[in-house]
Tab-separated table of C-alpha atoms and ligand atoms in Angstrom:
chain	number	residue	atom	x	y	z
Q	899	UNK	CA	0.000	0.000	0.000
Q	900	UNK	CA	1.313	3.676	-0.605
Q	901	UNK	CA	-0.662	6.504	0.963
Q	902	UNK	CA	0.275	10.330	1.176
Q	903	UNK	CA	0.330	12.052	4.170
Q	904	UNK	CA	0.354	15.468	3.327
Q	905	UNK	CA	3.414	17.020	2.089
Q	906	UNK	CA	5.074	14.871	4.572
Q	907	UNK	CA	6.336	11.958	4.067
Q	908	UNK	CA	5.508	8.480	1.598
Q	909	UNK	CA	4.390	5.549	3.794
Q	910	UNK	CA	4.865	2.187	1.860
Q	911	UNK	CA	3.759	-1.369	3.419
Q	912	UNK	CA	4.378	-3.934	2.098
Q	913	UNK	CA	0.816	-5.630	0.438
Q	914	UNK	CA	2.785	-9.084	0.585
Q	915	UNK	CA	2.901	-8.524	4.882
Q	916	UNK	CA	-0.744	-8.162	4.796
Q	917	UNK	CA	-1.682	-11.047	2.985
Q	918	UNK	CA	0.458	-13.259	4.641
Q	919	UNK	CA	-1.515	-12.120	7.583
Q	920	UNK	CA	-4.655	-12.225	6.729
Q	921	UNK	CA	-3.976	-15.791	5.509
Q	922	UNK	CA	-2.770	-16.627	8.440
Q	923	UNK	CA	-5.197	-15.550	10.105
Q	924	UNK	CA	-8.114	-17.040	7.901
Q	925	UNK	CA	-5.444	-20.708	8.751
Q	926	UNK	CA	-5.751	-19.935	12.689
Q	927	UNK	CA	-9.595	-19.611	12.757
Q	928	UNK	CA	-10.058	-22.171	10.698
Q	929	UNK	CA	-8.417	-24.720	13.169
Q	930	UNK	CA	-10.791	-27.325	15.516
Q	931	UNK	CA	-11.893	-25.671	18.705
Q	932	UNK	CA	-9.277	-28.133	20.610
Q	933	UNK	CA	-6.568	-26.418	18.875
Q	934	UNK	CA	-7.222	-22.859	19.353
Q	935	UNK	CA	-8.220	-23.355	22.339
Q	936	UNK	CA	-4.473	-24.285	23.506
Q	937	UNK	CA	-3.704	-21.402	23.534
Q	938	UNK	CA	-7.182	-19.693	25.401
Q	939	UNK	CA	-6.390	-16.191	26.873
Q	940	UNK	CA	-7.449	-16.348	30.848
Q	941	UNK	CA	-6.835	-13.899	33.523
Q	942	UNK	CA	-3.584	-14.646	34.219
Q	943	UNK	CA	-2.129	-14.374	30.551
Q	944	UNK	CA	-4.436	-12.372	29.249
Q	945	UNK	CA	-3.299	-12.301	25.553
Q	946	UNK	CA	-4.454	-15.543	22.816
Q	947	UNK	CA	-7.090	-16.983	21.703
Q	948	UNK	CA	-10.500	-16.016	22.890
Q	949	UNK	CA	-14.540	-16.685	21.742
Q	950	UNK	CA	-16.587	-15.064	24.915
Q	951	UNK	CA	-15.489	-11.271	25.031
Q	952	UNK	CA	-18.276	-9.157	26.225
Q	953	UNK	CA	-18.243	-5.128	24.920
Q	954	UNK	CA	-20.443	-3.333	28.032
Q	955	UNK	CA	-21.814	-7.142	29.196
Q	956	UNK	CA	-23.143	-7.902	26.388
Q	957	UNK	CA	-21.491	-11.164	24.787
Q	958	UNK	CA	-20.220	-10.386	21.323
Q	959	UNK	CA	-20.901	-12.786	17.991
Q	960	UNK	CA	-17.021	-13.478	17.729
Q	961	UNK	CA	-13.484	-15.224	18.084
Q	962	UNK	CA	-10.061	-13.247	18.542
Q	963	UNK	CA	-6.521	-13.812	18.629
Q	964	UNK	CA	-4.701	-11.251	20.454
Q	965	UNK	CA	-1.178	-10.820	20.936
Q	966	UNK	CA	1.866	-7.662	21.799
Q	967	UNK	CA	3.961	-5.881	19.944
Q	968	UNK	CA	6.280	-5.760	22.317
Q	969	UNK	CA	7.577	-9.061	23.794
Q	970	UNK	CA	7.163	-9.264	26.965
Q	971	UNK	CA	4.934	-6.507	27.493
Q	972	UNK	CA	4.462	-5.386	30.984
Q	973	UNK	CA	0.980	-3.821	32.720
Q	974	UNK	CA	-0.402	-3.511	36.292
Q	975	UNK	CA	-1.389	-6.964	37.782
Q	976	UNK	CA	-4.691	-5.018	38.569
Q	977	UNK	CA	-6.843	-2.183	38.351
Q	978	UNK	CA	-6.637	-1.293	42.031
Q	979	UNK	CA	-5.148	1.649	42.497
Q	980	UNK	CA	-2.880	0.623	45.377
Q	981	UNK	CA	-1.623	-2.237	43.901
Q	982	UNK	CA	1.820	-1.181	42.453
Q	983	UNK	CA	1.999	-5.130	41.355
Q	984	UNK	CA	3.471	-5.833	37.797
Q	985	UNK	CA	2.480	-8.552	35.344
Q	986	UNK	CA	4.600	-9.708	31.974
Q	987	UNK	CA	2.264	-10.463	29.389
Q	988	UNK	CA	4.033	-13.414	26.955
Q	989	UNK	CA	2.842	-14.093	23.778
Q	990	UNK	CA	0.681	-17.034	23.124
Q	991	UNK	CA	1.428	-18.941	19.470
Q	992	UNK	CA	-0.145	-22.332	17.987
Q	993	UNK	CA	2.632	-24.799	17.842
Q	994	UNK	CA	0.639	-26.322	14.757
Q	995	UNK	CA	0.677	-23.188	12.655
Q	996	UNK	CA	4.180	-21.625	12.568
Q	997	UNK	CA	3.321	-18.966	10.035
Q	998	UNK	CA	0.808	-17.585	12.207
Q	999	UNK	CA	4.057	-15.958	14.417
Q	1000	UNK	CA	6.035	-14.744	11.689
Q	1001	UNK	CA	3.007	-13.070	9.767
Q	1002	UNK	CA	2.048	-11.294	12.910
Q	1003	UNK	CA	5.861	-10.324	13.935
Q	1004	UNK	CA	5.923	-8.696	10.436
Q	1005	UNK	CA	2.618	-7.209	10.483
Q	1006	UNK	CA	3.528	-5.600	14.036
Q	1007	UNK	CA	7.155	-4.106	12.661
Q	1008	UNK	CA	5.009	-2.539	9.766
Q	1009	UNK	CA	2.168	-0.882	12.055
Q	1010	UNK	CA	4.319	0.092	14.278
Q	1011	UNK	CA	6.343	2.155	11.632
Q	1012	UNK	CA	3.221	3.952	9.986
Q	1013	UNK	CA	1.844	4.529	13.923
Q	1014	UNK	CA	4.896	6.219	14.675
Q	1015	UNK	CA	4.536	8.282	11.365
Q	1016	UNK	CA	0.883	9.109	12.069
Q	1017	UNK	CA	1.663	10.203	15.321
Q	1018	UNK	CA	4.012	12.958	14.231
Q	1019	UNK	CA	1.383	14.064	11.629
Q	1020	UNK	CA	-0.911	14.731	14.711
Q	1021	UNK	CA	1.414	16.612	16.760
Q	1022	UNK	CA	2.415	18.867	14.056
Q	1023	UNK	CA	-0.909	19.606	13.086
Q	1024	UNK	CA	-1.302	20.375	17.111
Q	1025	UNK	CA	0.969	22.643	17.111
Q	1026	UNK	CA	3.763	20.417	18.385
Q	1027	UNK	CA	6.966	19.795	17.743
Q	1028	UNK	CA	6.712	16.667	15.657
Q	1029	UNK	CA	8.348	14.607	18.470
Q	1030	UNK	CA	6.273	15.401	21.117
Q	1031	UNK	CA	4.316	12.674	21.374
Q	1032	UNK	CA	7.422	9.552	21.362
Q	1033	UNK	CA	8.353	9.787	24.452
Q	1034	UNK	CA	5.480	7.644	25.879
Q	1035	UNK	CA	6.164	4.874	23.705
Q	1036	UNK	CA	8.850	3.403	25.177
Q	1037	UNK	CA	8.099	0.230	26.724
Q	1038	UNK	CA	4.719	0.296	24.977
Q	1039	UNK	CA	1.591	-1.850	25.143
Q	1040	UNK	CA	0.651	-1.850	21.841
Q	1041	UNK	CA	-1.396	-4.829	20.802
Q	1042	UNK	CA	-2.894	-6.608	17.505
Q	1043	UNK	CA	-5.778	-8.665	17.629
Q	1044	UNK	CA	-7.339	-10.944	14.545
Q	1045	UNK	CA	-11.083	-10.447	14.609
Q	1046	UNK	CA	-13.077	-13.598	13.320
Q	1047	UNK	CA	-16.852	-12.819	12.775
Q	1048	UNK	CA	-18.697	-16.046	11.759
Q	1049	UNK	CA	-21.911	-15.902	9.903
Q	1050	UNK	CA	-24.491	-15.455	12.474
Q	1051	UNK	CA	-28.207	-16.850	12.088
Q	1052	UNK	CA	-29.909	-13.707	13.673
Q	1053	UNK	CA	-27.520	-10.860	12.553
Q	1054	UNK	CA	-30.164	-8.586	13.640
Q	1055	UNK	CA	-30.180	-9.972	17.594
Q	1056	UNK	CA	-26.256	-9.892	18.100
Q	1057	UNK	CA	-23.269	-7.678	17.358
Q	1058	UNK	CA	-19.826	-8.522	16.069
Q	1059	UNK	CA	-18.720	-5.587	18.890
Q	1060	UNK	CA	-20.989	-3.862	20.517
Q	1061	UNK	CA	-20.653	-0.266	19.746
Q	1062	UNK	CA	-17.313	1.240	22.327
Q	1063	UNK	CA	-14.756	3.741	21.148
Q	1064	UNK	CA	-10.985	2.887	21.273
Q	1065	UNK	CA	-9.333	3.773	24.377
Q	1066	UNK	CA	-6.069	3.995	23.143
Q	1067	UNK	CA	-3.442	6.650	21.167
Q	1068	UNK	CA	-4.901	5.267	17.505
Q	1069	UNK	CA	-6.065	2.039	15.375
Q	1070	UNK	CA	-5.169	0.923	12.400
Q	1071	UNK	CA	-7.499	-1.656	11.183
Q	1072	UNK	CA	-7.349	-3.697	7.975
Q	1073	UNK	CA	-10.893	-5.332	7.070
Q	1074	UNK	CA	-11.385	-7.625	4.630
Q	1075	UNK	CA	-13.599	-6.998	1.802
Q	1076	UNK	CA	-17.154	-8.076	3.037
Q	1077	UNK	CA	-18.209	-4.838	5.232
Q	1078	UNK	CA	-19.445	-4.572	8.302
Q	1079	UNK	CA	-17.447	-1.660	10.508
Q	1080	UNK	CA	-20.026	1.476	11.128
Q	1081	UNK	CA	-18.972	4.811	12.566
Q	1082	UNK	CA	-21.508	6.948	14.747
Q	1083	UNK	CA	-22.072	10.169	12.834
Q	1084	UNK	CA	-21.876	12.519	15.078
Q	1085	UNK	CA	-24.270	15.498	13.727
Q	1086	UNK	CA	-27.450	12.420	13.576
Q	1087	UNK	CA	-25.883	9.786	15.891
Q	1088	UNK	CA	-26.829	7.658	12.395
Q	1089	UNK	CA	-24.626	4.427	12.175
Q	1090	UNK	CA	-22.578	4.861	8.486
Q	1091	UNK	CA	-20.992	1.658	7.118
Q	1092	UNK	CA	-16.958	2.241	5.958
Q	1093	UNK	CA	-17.238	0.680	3.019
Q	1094	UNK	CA	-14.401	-1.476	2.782
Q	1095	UNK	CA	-11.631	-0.657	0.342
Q	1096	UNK	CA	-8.674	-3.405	-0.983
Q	1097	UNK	CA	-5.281	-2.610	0.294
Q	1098	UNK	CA	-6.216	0.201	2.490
Q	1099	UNK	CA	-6.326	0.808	5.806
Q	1100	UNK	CA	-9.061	2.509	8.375
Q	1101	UNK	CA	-7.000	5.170	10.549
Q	1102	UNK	CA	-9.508	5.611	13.527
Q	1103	UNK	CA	-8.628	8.082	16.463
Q	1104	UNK	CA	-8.443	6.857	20.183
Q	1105	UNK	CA	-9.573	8.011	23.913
Q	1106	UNK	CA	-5.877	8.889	24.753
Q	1107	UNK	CA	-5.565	11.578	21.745
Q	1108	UNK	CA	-8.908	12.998	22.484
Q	1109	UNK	CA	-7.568	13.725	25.617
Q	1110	UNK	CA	-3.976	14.706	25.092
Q	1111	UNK	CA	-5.631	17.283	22.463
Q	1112	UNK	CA	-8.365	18.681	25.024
Q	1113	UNK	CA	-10.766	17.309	22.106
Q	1114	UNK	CA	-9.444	19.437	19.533
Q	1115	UNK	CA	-9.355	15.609	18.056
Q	1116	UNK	CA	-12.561	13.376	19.191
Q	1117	UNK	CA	-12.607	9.486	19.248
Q	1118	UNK	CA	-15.727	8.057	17.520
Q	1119	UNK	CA	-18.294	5.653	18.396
Q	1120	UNK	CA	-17.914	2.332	16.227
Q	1121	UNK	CA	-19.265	-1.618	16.030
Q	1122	UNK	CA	-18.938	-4.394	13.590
Q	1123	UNK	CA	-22.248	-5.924	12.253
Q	1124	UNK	CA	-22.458	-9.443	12.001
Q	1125	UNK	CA	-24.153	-10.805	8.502
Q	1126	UNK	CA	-26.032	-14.569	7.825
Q	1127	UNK	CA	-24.260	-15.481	5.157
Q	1128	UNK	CA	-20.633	-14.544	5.082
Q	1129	UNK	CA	-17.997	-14.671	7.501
Q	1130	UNK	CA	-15.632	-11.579	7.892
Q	1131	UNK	CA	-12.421	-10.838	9.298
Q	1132	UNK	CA	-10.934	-8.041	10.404
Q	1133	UNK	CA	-7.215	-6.636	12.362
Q	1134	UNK	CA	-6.959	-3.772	14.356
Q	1135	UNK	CA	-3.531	-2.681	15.490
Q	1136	UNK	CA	-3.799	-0.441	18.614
Q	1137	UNK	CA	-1.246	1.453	19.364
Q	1138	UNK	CA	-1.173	2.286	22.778
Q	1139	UNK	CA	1.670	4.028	25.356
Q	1140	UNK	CA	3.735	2.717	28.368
Q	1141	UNK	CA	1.770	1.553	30.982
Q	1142	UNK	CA	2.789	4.150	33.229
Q	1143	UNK	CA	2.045	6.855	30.997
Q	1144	UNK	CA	-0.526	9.775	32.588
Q	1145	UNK	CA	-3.107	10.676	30.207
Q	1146	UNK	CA	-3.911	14.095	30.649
Q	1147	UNK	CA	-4.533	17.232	27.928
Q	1148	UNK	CA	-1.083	18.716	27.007
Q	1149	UNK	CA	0.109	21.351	29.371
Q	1150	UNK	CA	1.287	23.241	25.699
Q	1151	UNK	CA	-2.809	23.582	24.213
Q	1152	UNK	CA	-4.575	24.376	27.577
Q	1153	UNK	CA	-4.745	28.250	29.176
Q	1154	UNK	CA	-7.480	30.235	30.777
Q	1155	UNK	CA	-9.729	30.100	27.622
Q	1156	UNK	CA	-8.803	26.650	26.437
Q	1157	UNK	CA	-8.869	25.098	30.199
Q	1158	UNK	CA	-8.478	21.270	30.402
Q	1159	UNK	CA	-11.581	19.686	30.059
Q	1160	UNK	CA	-10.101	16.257	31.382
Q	1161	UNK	CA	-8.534	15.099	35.129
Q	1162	UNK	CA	-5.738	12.745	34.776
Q	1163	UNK	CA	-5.136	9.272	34.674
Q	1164	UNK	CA	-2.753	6.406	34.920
Q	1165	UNK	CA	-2.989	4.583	31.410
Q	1166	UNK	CA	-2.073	1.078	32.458
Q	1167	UNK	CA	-4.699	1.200	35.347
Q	1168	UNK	CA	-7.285	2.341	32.814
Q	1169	UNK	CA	-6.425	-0.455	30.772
Q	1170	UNK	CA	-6.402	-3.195	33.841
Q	1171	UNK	CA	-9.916	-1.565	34.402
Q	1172	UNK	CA	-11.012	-2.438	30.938
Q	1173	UNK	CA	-9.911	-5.466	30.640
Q	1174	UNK	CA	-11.950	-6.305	33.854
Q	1175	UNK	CA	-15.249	-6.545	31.796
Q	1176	UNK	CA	-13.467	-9.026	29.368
Q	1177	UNK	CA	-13.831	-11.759	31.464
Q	1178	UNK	CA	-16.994	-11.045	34.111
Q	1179	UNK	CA	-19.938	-9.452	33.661
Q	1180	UNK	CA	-19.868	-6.531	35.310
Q	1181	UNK	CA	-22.523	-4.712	37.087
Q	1182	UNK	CA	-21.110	-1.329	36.753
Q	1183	UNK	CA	-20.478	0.416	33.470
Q	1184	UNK	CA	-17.080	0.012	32.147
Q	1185	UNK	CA	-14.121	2.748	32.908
Q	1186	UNK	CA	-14.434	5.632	30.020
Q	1187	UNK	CA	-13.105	8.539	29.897
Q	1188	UNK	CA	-16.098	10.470	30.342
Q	1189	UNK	CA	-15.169	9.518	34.082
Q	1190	UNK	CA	-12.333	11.810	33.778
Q	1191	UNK	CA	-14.303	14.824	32.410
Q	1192	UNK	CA	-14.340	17.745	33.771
F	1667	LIG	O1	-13.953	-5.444	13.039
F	1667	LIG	C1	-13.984	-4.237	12.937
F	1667	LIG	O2	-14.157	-3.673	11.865
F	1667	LIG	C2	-13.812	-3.340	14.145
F	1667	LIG	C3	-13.228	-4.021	15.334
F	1667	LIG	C4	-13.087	-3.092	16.500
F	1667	LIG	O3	-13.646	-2.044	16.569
F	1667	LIG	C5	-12.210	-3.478	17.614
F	1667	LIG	O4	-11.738	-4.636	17.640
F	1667	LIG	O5	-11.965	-2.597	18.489
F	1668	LIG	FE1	-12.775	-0.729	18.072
């Protein structure tokens, strides 16, 4: 794929990295249930193979493969704020399906490039110096994760994912070519399909930028319809900081008539708070950042 970024710079990926993992991908799903499930995600290493994520407790119509950019990756053993305990998250791969590591290796060294390059785009058009933004990416807890949508008998009764924003810096998601991803418009809260297009890639604004911006950018509202007929695959990168980054709108755009419309937060425990819901229902509404507002 080549795409132009302003005046800035030529971004090139390689279309051979994305097939390979999108084949890969299509190899993994296709596996028995035995297989996959060797290497099930569960609280303890939290990254793999999963087929019962809920989005706000409700169960969505799906199977995932997740795994980290970074290997090991390490996060807060918990969402408690006192707990100062740290957990290495280790990657997860099928012994039977050795391509399915190298694809994703590949495919993580390539998003991880144009990330970087999309994230000096947004400080500069900020205001920034174009390097503002790196310095939270060290030690980073960037993930992938291979969405598999089956065909669903009552597409109109369940969800690929239920409709959430992105709480992290920004996604870059490749669909495949059967449609399904909807965006909330915000002037008629309307749900708009993005029509899939070959070779390209959807470049979708997270939580943390809405926030580091004082929502000069805004994260949108999006979920994946399910269809009868055709299955559908999809993989979001999301690129996401160090875990003990604080999330809070740059000290640079705020003064007394821009004032920060956002309290602070520890990234890593708003993650470990996420990821809560994952595996329980919860009775309480997931962490957003509307928490944080002001
Ligand atoms: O499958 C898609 O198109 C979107 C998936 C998504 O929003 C997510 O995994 O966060
Ligand atoms: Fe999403």
């Amino acid at each position: 794929m080549h795409a132009r970024t302003g005046d800035f710079s030529r971004l090139s990926i390689t279309a051979c990295c994305r097939e390979k993992i999108e084949l890969a991908s299509r190899k993994f799903f296709a596996l028995p249930k035995e297989e996959k499930r060797k290497v099930s995600r569960d609280e303890m290493s939290p990254y793999g193979y999963y087929d019962t994520e809920h989005t706000k407790n409700v169960r969505d119509w799906k199977e995932v493969f997740d795994f980290t950019v970074q290997n090991p990756t390490i996060i807060p053993a918990s969402h408690e704020p006192d707990d100062k305990e740290l957990i290495e998250l280790i990657n997860q791969w099928p012994e039977c399906l050795p391509d399915l590591r190298e694809a994703c290796e590949e495919h993580g060294a390539e998003m991880e490039k144009l990330a970087f390059k999309l994230l000096e785009l947004i400080a500069l058009s900020l205001g920034l110096p174009k390097d503002r933004l790196n310095c939270y990416f060290q030690n980073q807890t960037s993930r992938i994760r291979l969405n598999y949508y089956p065909p669903c008998p009552v597409p109109h009764l369940a969800l690929g994912v239920g409709r959430h924003k992105d709480a992290g810096v920004l996604t870059i998601l490749a669909q495949d070519d059967v449609g399904g991803l909807e965006v909330k418009r915000k002037i008629d809260g309307e749900w708009v399909l993005v029509k899939p297009i070959s070779d390209s890639y959807i470049i979708n604004v997270g939580d943390m930028i809405q926030v580091w911006s004082n929502e000069k950018y805004e994260s949108v509202e999006h979920r994946a319809m399910v269809n009868s007929e055709k299955e559908r695959f999809s993989i979001p990168y999301f690129f996401n900081p160090a875990h003990c980054t604080w999330v809070e709108p740059l000290k640079e755009l705020i003064n007394e008539h821009n004032p920060a419309k956002y309290k602070g937060y520890n990234w890593g425990k708003f993650f470990a708070a996420r990821n809560r819901g994952n595996f329980k229902k919860l009775d309480v509404e997931n962490i957003q950042i509307s928490h944080f507002r002001i």
